PDB file of C-alpha atoms in Angstrom:
ATOM      1  CA  UNK A1228       0.676 -73.142   8.041  1.00  0.00           C
ATOM      2  CA  UNK A1229      -1.851 -70.598   9.222  1.00  0.00           C
ATOM      3  CA  UNK A1230      -0.915 -66.988   8.715  1.00  0.00           C
ATOM      4  CA  UNK A1231      -0.240 -65.032  11.948  1.00  0.00           C
ATOM      5  CA  UNK A1232      -3.127 -62.878  12.989  1.00  0.00           C
ATOM      6  CA  UNK A1233      -2.448 -59.148  12.854  1.00  0.00           C
ATOM      7  CA  UNK A1234      -3.997 -56.596  15.175  1.00  0.00           C
ATOM      8  CA  UNK A1235      -6.839 -54.587  13.677  1.00  0.00           C
ATOM      9  CA  UNK A1236      -5.777 -51.068  12.544  1.00  0.00           C
ATOM     10  CA  UNK A1237      -8.103 -49.379  15.042  1.00  0.00           C
ATOM     11  CA  UNK A1238      -6.382 -51.195  17.944  1.00  0.00           C
ATOM     12  CA  UNK A1239      -2.972 -50.135  16.645  1.00  0.00           C
ATOM     13  CA  UNK A1240      -4.055 -46.513  16.533  1.00  0.00           C
ATOM     14  CA  UNK A1241      -5.523 -46.759  20.039  1.00  0.00           C
ATOM     15  CA  UNK A1242      -2.327 -48.199  21.549  1.00  0.00           C
ATOM     16  CA  UNK A1243      -0.190 -45.646  19.715  1.00  0.00           C
ATOM     17  CA  UNK A1244      -2.361 -42.743  20.960  1.00  0.00           C
ATOM     18  CA  UNK A1245      -2.272 -44.082  24.494  1.00  0.00           C
ATOM     19  CA  UNK A1246       1.540 -44.245  24.436  1.00  0.00           C
ATOM     20  CA  UNK A1247       1.782 -40.698  23.137  1.00  0.00           C
ATOM     21  CA  UNK A1248      -0.629 -39.467  25.839  1.00  0.00           C
ATOM     22  CA  UNK A1249       1.458 -41.000  28.635  1.00  0.00           C
ATOM     23  CA  UNK A1250       4.608 -39.476  27.150  1.00  0.00           C
ATOM     24  CA  UNK A1251       3.045 -36.007  26.939  1.00  0.00           C
ATOM     25  CA  UNK A1252       1.764 -36.220  30.517  1.00  0.00           C
ATOM     26  CA  UNK A1253       5.219 -37.208  31.736  1.00  0.00           C
ATOM     27  CA  UNK A1254       6.829 -34.287  29.918  1.00  0.00           C
ATOM     28  CA  UNK A1255       4.184 -31.850  31.178  1.00  0.00           C
ATOM     29  CA  UNK A1256       4.705 -32.679  34.846  1.00  0.00           C
ATOM     30  CA  UNK A1257       8.475 -32.956  34.637  1.00  0.00           C
ATOM     31  CA  UNK A1258       8.778 -29.509  33.082  1.00  0.00           C
ATOM     32  CA  UNK A1259       6.561 -27.700  35.601  1.00  0.00           C
ATOM     33  CA  UNK A1260       8.463 -24.946  37.517  1.00  0.00           C
ATOM     34  CA  UNK A1261       9.195 -25.529  41.178  1.00  0.00           C
ATOM     35  CA  UNK A1262       6.761 -23.763  43.489  1.00  0.00           C
ATOM     36  CA  UNK A1263       7.874 -20.446  45.010  1.00  0.00           C
ATOM     37  CA  UNK A1264       7.768 -21.929  48.482  1.00  0.00           C
ATOM     38  CA  UNK A1265      10.534 -24.366  47.607  1.00  0.00           C
ATOM     39  CA  UNK A1266      12.753 -21.534  46.442  1.00  0.00           C
ATOM     40  CA  UNK A1267      12.359 -19.633  49.696  1.00  0.00           C
ATOM     41  CA  UNK A1268      11.808 -22.354  52.278  1.00  0.00           C
ATOM     42  CA  UNK A1269      15.178 -21.527  53.880  1.00  0.00           C
ATOM     43  CA  UNK A1270      13.685 -18.173  54.872  1.00  0.00           C
ATOM     44  CA  UNK A1271      11.344 -20.000  57.227  1.00  0.00           C
ATOM     45  CA  UNK A1272      14.095 -21.686  59.234  1.00  0.00           C
ATOM     46  CA  UNK A1273      14.267 -20.292  62.754  1.00  0.00           C
ATOM     47  CA  UNK A1274      17.238 -20.770  65.052  1.00  0.00           C
ATOM     48  CA  UNK A1275      18.206 -19.569  68.478  1.00  0.00           C
ATOM     49  CA  UNK A1276      21.171 -17.741  66.925  1.00  0.00           C
ATOM     50  CA  UNK A1277      21.132 -15.417  63.939  1.00  0.00           C
ATOM     51  CA  UNK A1278      20.104 -17.327  60.787  1.00  0.00           C
ATOM     52  CA  UNK A1279      22.600 -17.619  57.975  1.00  0.00           C
ATOM     53  CA  UNK A1280      22.432 -14.648  55.614  1.00  0.00           C
ATOM     54  CA  UNK A1281      23.538 -16.915  52.769  1.00  0.00           C
ATOM     55  CA  UNK A1282      20.378 -18.984  53.257  1.00  0.00           C
ATOM     56  CA  UNK A1283      18.188 -15.931  52.771  1.00  0.00           C
ATOM     57  CA  UNK A1284      20.132 -14.804  49.714  1.00  0.00           C
ATOM     58  CA  UNK A1285      19.042 -17.989  47.947  1.00  0.00           C
ATOM     59  CA  UNK A1286      15.612 -16.397  47.512  1.00  0.00           C
ATOM     60  CA  UNK A1287      15.126 -14.708  44.156  1.00  0.00           C
ATOM     61  CA  UNK A1288      12.953 -11.978  45.700  1.00  0.00           C
ATOM     62  CA  UNK A1289      14.975 -11.283  48.855  1.00  0.00           C
ATOM     63  CA  UNK A1290      18.730 -10.963  48.575  1.00  0.00           C
ATOM     64  CA  UNK A1291      21.211 -10.204  51.326  1.00  0.00           C
ATOM     65  CA  UNK A1292      23.927  -7.822  50.211  1.00  0.00           C
ATOM     66  CA  UNK A1293      27.447  -9.255  50.450  1.00  0.00           C
ATOM     67  CA  UNK A1294      30.406  -7.718  52.209  1.00  0.00           C
ATOM     68  CA  UNK A1295      29.626  -8.104  55.917  1.00  0.00           C
ATOM     69  CA  UNK A1296      32.419 -10.121  57.522  1.00  0.00           C
ATOM     70  CA  UNK A1297      30.775 -10.094  60.964  1.00  0.00           C
ATOM     71  CA  UNK A1298      27.754  -8.784  62.825  1.00  0.00           C
ATOM     72  CA  UNK A1299      29.973  -6.115  64.376  1.00  0.00           C
ATOM     73  CA  UNK A1300      30.975  -4.859  60.939  1.00  0.00           C
ATOM     74  CA  UNK A1301      27.309  -4.685  59.970  1.00  0.00           C
ATOM     75  CA  UNK A1302      26.450  -2.695  63.122  1.00  0.00           C
ATOM     76  CA  UNK A1303      29.340  -0.329  62.500  1.00  0.00           C
ATOM     77  CA  UNK A1304      28.141   0.387  58.968  1.00  0.00           C
ATOM     78  CA  UNK A1305      24.650   1.190  60.254  1.00  0.00           C
ATOM     79  CA  UNK A1306      26.136   3.472  62.898  1.00  0.00           C
ATOM     80  CA  UNK A1307      28.101   5.290  60.193  1.00  0.00           C
ATOM     81  CA  UNK A1308      24.758   6.509  58.841  1.00  0.00           C
ATOM     82  CA  UNK A1309      22.928   7.048  62.131  1.00  0.00           C
ATOM     83  CA  UNK A1310      25.774   9.002  63.718  1.00  0.00           C
ATOM     84  CA  UNK A1311      26.542  11.088  60.629  1.00  0.00           C
ATOM     85  CA  UNK A1312      26.377  14.665  61.994  1.00  0.00           C
ATOM     86  CA  UNK A1313      25.178  16.150  58.697  1.00  0.00           C
ATOM     87  CA  UNK A1314      22.335  13.644  58.429  1.00  0.00           C
ATOM     88  CA  UNK A1315      21.302  14.093  62.053  1.00  0.00           C
ATOM     89  CA  UNK A1316      21.143  17.849  61.557  1.00  0.00           C
ATOM     90  CA  UNK A1317      18.933  17.400  58.490  1.00  0.00           C
ATOM     91  CA  UNK A1318      16.689  14.919  60.309  1.00  0.00           C
ATOM     92  CA  UNK A1319      16.159  17.288  63.259  1.00  0.00           C
ATOM     93  CA  UNK A1320      15.755  20.525  61.271  1.00  0.00           C
ATOM     94  CA  UNK A1321      14.816  20.612  57.590  1.00  0.00           C
ATOM     95  CA  UNK A1322      13.237  17.131  57.502  1.00  0.00           C
ATOM     96  CA  UNK A1323      11.578  17.234  60.924  1.00  0.00           C
ATOM     97  CA  UNK A1324       8.221  18.873  60.172  1.00  0.00           C
ATOM     98  CA  UNK A1325       8.018  17.528  56.624  1.00  0.00           C
ATOM     99  CA  UNK A1326       8.391  13.913  57.709  1.00  0.00           C
ATOM    100  CA  UNK A1327       6.059  14.304  60.674  1.00  0.00           C
ATOM    101  CA  UNK A1328       3.346  15.612  58.342  1.00  0.00           C
ATOM    102  CA  UNK A1329       3.728  12.650  55.977  1.00  0.00           C
ATOM    103  CA  UNK A1330       3.823  10.075  58.778  1.00  0.00           C
ATOM    104  CA  UNK A1331       0.807  11.718  60.411  1.00  0.00           C
ATOM    105  CA  UNK A1332      -1.167  11.310  57.199  1.00  0.00           C
ATOM    106  CA  UNK A1333      -0.247   7.605  57.022  1.00  0.00           C
ATOM    107  CA  UNK A1334      -1.273   7.048  60.652  1.00  0.00           C
ATOM    108  CA  UNK A1335      -4.530   8.991  60.235  1.00  0.00           C
ATOM    109  CA  UNK A1336      -5.446   6.652  57.368  1.00  0.00           C
ATOM    110  CA  UNK A1337      -4.628   3.590  59.468  1.00  0.00           C
ATOM    111  CA  UNK A1338      -6.861   4.907  62.261  1.00  0.00           C
ATOM    112  CA  UNK A1339      -9.680   5.485  59.778  1.00  0.00           C
ATOM    113  CA  UNK A1340      -9.298   1.859  58.634  1.00  0.00           C
ATOM    114  CA  UNK A1341      -9.414   0.555  62.242  1.00  0.00           C
ATOM    115  CA  UNK A1342      -5.848  -0.703  62.058  1.00  0.00           C
ATOM    116  CA  UNK A1343      -4.683   1.766  64.713  1.00  0.00           C
ATOM    117  CA  UNK A1344      -6.403   3.525  67.605  1.00  0.00           C
ATOM    118  CA  UNK A1345      -5.595   6.057  70.322  1.00  0.00           C
ATOM    119  CA  UNK A1346      -5.378   3.159  72.778  1.00  0.00           C
ATOM    120  CA  UNK A1347      -2.757   1.276  70.734  1.00  0.00           C
ATOM    121  CA  UNK A1348       0.550   0.770  72.517  1.00  0.00           C
ATOM    122  CA  UNK A1349       2.883   1.456  69.596  1.00  0.00           C
ATOM    123  CA  UNK A1350       6.487   0.870  68.551  1.00  0.00           C
ATOM    124  CA  UNK A1351       8.465   2.415  65.703  1.00  0.00           C
ATOM    125  CA  UNK A1352      11.387   0.228  64.641  1.00  0.00           C
ATOM    126  CA  UNK A1353      14.555   1.934  63.416  1.00  0.00           C
ATOM    127  CA  UNK A1354      13.112   5.339  64.291  1.00  0.00           C
ATOM    128  CA  UNK A1355      16.336   7.393  63.971  1.00  0.00           C
ATOM    129  CA  UNK A1356      15.486  10.683  65.694  1.00  0.00           C
ATOM    130  CA  UNK A1357      11.809   9.862  66.169  1.00  0.00           C
ATOM    131  CA  UNK A1358       9.719  11.603  63.495  1.00  0.00           C
ATOM    132  CA  UNK A1359       7.422   8.559  63.307  1.00  0.00           C
ATOM    133  CA  UNK A1360       6.972   8.517  67.089  1.00  0.00           C
ATOM    134  CA  UNK A1361       6.203  12.228  67.206  1.00  0.00           C
ATOM    135  CA  UNK A1362       3.676  11.767  64.380  1.00  0.00           C
ATOM    136  CA  UNK A1363       1.919   9.001  66.332  1.00  0.00           C
ATOM    137  CA  UNK A1364       1.683  11.214  69.384  1.00  0.00           C
ATOM    138  CA  UNK A1365       0.310  14.107  67.338  1.00  0.00           C
ATOM    139  CA  UNK A1366      -2.517  11.975  65.947  1.00  0.00           C
ATOM    140  CA  UNK A1367      -3.510  10.816  69.421  1.00  0.00           C
ATOM    141  CA  UNK A1368      -1.458   7.669  70.094  1.00  0.00           C
ATOM    142  CA  UNK A1369       0.289   8.861  73.225  1.00  0.00           C
ATOM    143  CA  UNK A1370       1.763   5.504  74.304  1.00  0.00           C
ATOM    144  CA  UNK A1371       4.375   5.374  71.550  1.00  0.00           C
ATOM    145  CA  UNK A1372       8.124   4.812  71.516  1.00  0.00           C
ATOM    146  CA  UNK A1373      10.869   4.141  69.005  1.00  0.00           C
ATOM    147  CA  UNK A1374      14.025   2.038  69.029  1.00  0.00           C
ATOM    148  CA  UNK A1375      17.290   2.585  67.195  1.00  0.00           C
ATOM    149  CA  UNK A1376      20.964   1.749  67.624  1.00  0.00           C
ATOM    150  CA  UNK A1377      21.471   5.351  68.710  1.00  0.00           C
ATOM    151  CA  UNK A1378      18.887   6.625  71.229  1.00  0.00           C
ATOM    152  CA  UNK A1379      17.269  10.030  70.828  1.00  0.00           C
ATOM    153  CA  UNK A1380      15.415  10.781  74.082  1.00  0.00           C
ATOM    154  CA  UNK A1381      12.611  11.095  74.863  1.00  0.00           C
ATOM    155  CA  UNK A1382      11.158   9.606  71.668  1.00  0.00           C
ATOM    156  CA  UNK A1383      13.693   6.883  70.823  1.00  0.00           C
ATOM    157  CA  UNK A1384      15.450   4.440  73.140  1.00  0.00           C
ATOM    158  CA  UNK A1385      18.418   2.195  72.425  1.00  0.00           C
ATOM    159  CA  UNK A1386      17.550  -1.105  70.785  1.00  0.00           C
ATOM    160  CA  UNK A1387      18.610  -3.551  68.061  1.00  0.00           C
ATOM    161  CA  UNK A1388      15.670  -4.636  65.910  1.00  0.00           C
ATOM    162  CA  UNK A1389      17.244  -8.097  65.627  1.00  0.00           C
ATOM    163  CA  UNK A1390      16.783  -8.417  69.403  1.00  0.00           C
ATOM    164  CA  UNK A1391      14.101  -6.052  70.660  1.00  0.00           C
ATOM    165  CA  UNK A1392      14.459  -5.035  74.352  1.00  0.00           C
ATOM    166  CA  UNK A1393      10.818  -5.803  75.180  1.00  0.00           C
ATOM    167  CA  UNK A1394       8.781  -8.627  76.678  1.00  0.00           C
ATOM    168  CA  UNK A1395       6.579 -10.910  74.609  1.00  0.00           C
ATOM    169  CA  UNK A1396       3.237  -9.484  73.445  1.00  0.00           C
ATOM    170  CA  UNK A1397       3.954  -5.896  74.473  1.00  0.00           C
ATOM    171  CA  UNK A1398       2.598  -3.847  71.552  1.00  0.00           C
ATOM    172  CA  UNK A1399      -0.689  -3.428  69.702  1.00  0.00           C
ATOM    173  CA  UNK A1400       0.961  -1.738  66.722  1.00  0.00           C
ATOM    174  CA  UNK A1401       4.445  -1.767  65.195  1.00  0.00           C
ATOM    175  CA  UNK A1402       5.673   0.341  62.294  1.00  0.00           C
ATOM    176  CA  UNK A1403       8.934   0.246  60.388  1.00  0.00           C
ATOM    177  CA  UNK A1404      10.419   1.634  57.204  1.00  0.00           C
ATOM    178  CA  UNK A1405      13.857   0.072  57.699  1.00  0.00           C
ATOM    179  CA  UNK A1406      13.270  -3.558  56.682  1.00  0.00           C
ATOM    180  CA  UNK A1407      15.960  -3.090  54.025  1.00  0.00           C
ATOM    181  CA  UNK A1408      18.512  -2.487  56.816  1.00  0.00           C
ATOM    182  CA  UNK A1409      17.951  -5.936  58.349  1.00  0.00           C
ATOM    183  CA  UNK A1410      20.900  -8.259  57.871  1.00  0.00           C
ATOM    184  CA  UNK A1411      18.773 -11.126  59.203  1.00  0.00           C
ATOM    185  CA  UNK A1412      15.224 -10.613  57.868  1.00  0.00           C
ATOM    186  CA  UNK A1413      13.981 -13.760  59.629  1.00  0.00           C
ATOM    187  CA  UNK A1414      15.062 -12.405  63.011  1.00  0.00           C
ATOM    188  CA  UNK A1415      13.698  -8.930  62.220  1.00  0.00           C
ATOM    189  CA  UNK A1416      10.230 -10.380  61.556  1.00  0.00           C
ATOM    190  CA  UNK A1417      10.415 -12.941  64.379  1.00  0.00           C
ATOM    191  CA  UNK A1418      11.043 -10.145  66.890  1.00  0.00           C
ATOM    192  CA  UNK A1419       8.046  -8.203  65.603  1.00  0.00           C
ATOM    193  CA  UNK A1420       5.811 -11.249  65.973  1.00  0.00           C
ATOM    194  CA  UNK A1421       7.250 -11.994  69.413  1.00  0.00           C
ATOM    195  CA  UNK A1422       6.594  -8.514  70.826  1.00  0.00           C
ATOM    196  CA  UNK A1423       3.274  -7.945  69.027  1.00  0.00           C
ATOM    197  CA  UNK A1424       0.084  -8.856  70.887  1.00  0.00           C
ATOM    198  CA  UNK A1425      -2.392 -11.299  69.317  1.00  0.00           C
ATOM    199  CA  UNK A1426      -4.507  -9.366  66.785  1.00  0.00           C
ATOM    200  CA  UNK A1427      -1.823  -6.674  66.806  1.00  0.00           C
ATOM    201  CA  UNK A1428      -0.955  -4.910  63.565  1.00  0.00           C
ATOM    202  CA  UNK A1429       2.421  -4.481  61.863  1.00  0.00           C
ATOM    203  CA  UNK A1430       2.888  -1.976  59.028  1.00  0.00           C
ATOM    204  CA  UNK A1431       6.022  -2.036  56.872  1.00  0.00           C
ATOM    205  CA  UNK A1432       7.028   0.492  54.231  1.00  0.00           C
ATOM    206  CA  UNK A1433       9.408  -1.127  51.751  1.00  0.00           C
ATOM    207  CA  UNK A1434      10.998  -0.420  48.373  1.00  0.00           C
ATOM    208  CA  UNK A1435      10.093  -2.765  45.521  1.00  0.00           C
ATOM    209  CA  UNK A1436      10.268  -0.629  42.389  1.00  0.00           C
ATOM    210  CA  UNK A1437      13.645   0.898  43.214  1.00  0.00           C
ATOM    211  CA  UNK A1438      16.730  -0.085  45.127  1.00  0.00           C
ATOM    212  CA  UNK A1439      17.213   1.145  48.678  1.00  0.00           C
ATOM    213  CA  UNK A1440      20.132   3.262  49.903  1.00  0.00           C
ATOM    214  CA  UNK A1441      23.800   2.325  50.138  1.00  0.00           C
ATOM    215  CA  UNK A1442      23.463   1.390  53.809  1.00  0.00           C
ATOM    216  CA  UNK A1443      20.790  -1.228  53.128  1.00  0.00           C
ATOM    217  CA  UNK A1444      21.630  -4.824  54.019  1.00  0.00           C
ATOM    218  CA  UNK A1445      19.086  -6.496  51.734  1.00  0.00           C
ATOM    219  CA  UNK A1446      17.106  -5.943  48.553  1.00  0.00           C
ATOM    220  CA  UNK A1447      13.434  -6.917  48.312  1.00  0.00           C
ATOM    221  CA  UNK A1448      11.830  -7.539  44.909  1.00  0.00           C
ATOM    222  CA  UNK A1449       8.299  -8.609  45.886  1.00  0.00           C
ATOM    223  CA  UNK A1450       6.108  -9.017  48.970  1.00  0.00           C
ATOM    224  CA  UNK A1451       6.198 -12.831  48.705  1.00  0.00           C
ATOM    225  CA  UNK A1452       9.190 -13.260  51.052  1.00  0.00           C
ATOM    226  CA  UNK A1453       7.454 -11.065  53.644  1.00  0.00           C
ATOM    227  CA  UNK A1454       4.347 -13.233  53.523  1.00  0.00           C
ATOM    228  CA  UNK A1455       6.520 -16.305  54.102  1.00  0.00           C
ATOM    229  CA  UNK A1456       8.484 -14.680  56.919  1.00  0.00           C
ATOM    230  CA  UNK A1457       5.391 -13.574  58.845  1.00  0.00           C
ATOM    231  CA  UNK A1458       4.499 -17.119  59.835  1.00  0.00           C
ATOM    232  CA  UNK A1459       2.256 -16.126  62.753  1.00  0.00           C
ATOM    233  CA  UNK A1460       0.430 -13.324  60.969  1.00  0.00           C
ATOM    234  CA  UNK A1461      -2.135 -12.797  58.235  1.00  0.00           C
ATOM    235  CA  UNK A1462      -1.560 -10.460  55.312  1.00  0.00           C
ATOM    236  CA  UNK A1463      -4.153  -7.675  55.509  1.00  0.00           C
ATOM    237  CA  UNK A1464      -3.299  -5.595  52.467  1.00  0.00           C
ATOM    238  CA  UNK A1465      -0.643  -4.289  50.109  1.00  0.00           C
ATOM    239  CA  UNK A1466      -0.818  -0.837  48.536  1.00  0.00           C
ATOM    240  CA  UNK A1467       1.373   1.721  46.814  1.00  0.00           C
ATOM    241  CA  UNK A1468       2.605   4.679  48.873  1.00  0.00           C
ATOM    242  CA  UNK A1469       5.081   7.529  48.541  1.00  0.00           C
ATOM    243  CA  UNK A1470       7.156   7.255  51.683  1.00  0.00           C
ATOM    244  CA  UNK A1471      10.546   8.891  51.280  1.00  0.00           C
ATOM    245  CA  UNK A1472      11.816   6.556  48.583  1.00  0.00           C
ATOM    246  CA  UNK A1473       9.739   3.593  49.776  1.00  0.00           C
ATOM    247  CA  UNK A1474       6.897   2.711  47.426  1.00  0.00           C
ATOM    248  CA  UNK A1475       4.894  -0.109  49.039  1.00  0.00           C
ATOM    249  CA  UNK A1476       2.955  -0.471  52.288  1.00  0.00           C
ATOM    250  CA  UNK A1477       2.427  -4.005  53.618  1.00  0.00           C
ATOM    251  CA  UNK A1478       0.088  -4.620  56.549  1.00  0.00           C
ATOM    252  CA  UNK A1479      -0.009  -7.774  58.679  1.00  0.00           C
ATOM    253  CA  UNK A1480      -2.187  -8.762  61.630  1.00  0.00           C
ATOM    254  CA  UNK A1481      -0.859 -11.265  64.144  1.00  0.00           C
ATOM    255  CA  UNK A1482      -3.095 -14.306  64.460  1.00  0.00           C
ATOM    256  CA  UNK A1483      -4.915 -14.905  67.715  1.00  0.00           C
ATOM    257  CA  UNK A1484      -3.888 -18.517  68.239  1.00  0.00           C
ATOM    258  CA  UNK A1485      -6.115 -18.976  71.318  1.00  0.00           C
ATOM    259  CA  UNK A1486      -9.251 -18.098  69.401  1.00  0.00           C
ATOM    260  CA  UNK A1487      -8.237 -20.287  66.470  1.00  0.00           C
ATOM    261  CA  UNK A1488      -7.506 -23.374  68.553  1.00  0.00           C
TER     262      UNK A1488
END
């Protein structure tokens, strides 16, 4: 009988190397981390009612604090701070001029960078007693107003930032340093984009390097969730600031969908 033919050694080595290559490629792709977007895609869900806070807390970089049994209990906790007589006295006396000076410097810089002008119709979100609004007026932006759960006339009117009391596309500029107080970050951002005009600018001061105060409803660990939440806006810049315990300034510009279509 004829002896069975054996495969040449070089062919054996080739087939063996090819098998190992396919195995390594399979392992490489299977072990790749999931993209960030998949971890935070629940943040992008919009509903007619308030989104689920548990959905947002699934994000590694934006976590809703537990303990709120209802929206009313959340509002009451925020009012406990806003109506605190000792805090209100500090805000309207010792802190008044100091905070106006700091806010004025921020707004002057934004004007210099063409992100704000004297003609900008402006809103300050969660303005407490209105230092931000007064600062805007002092640097020349006369058409400015603030909203808060507790009004402080004439600078601040009553309003819930989860449901702003304004028509669509009302403002050219919106500023807030209370993002950490939003129980529903999606709704907070959606209301900004609803009431901001096309090409309008939103400036947020947030805390990334340190945790916010005991009345905060969420903790933010990077700007990535903000970029995902601002679905109708373009990120303009991120920079470090020193803003009363808040260390990062994030600027967005609402897209002009008519021009882009």
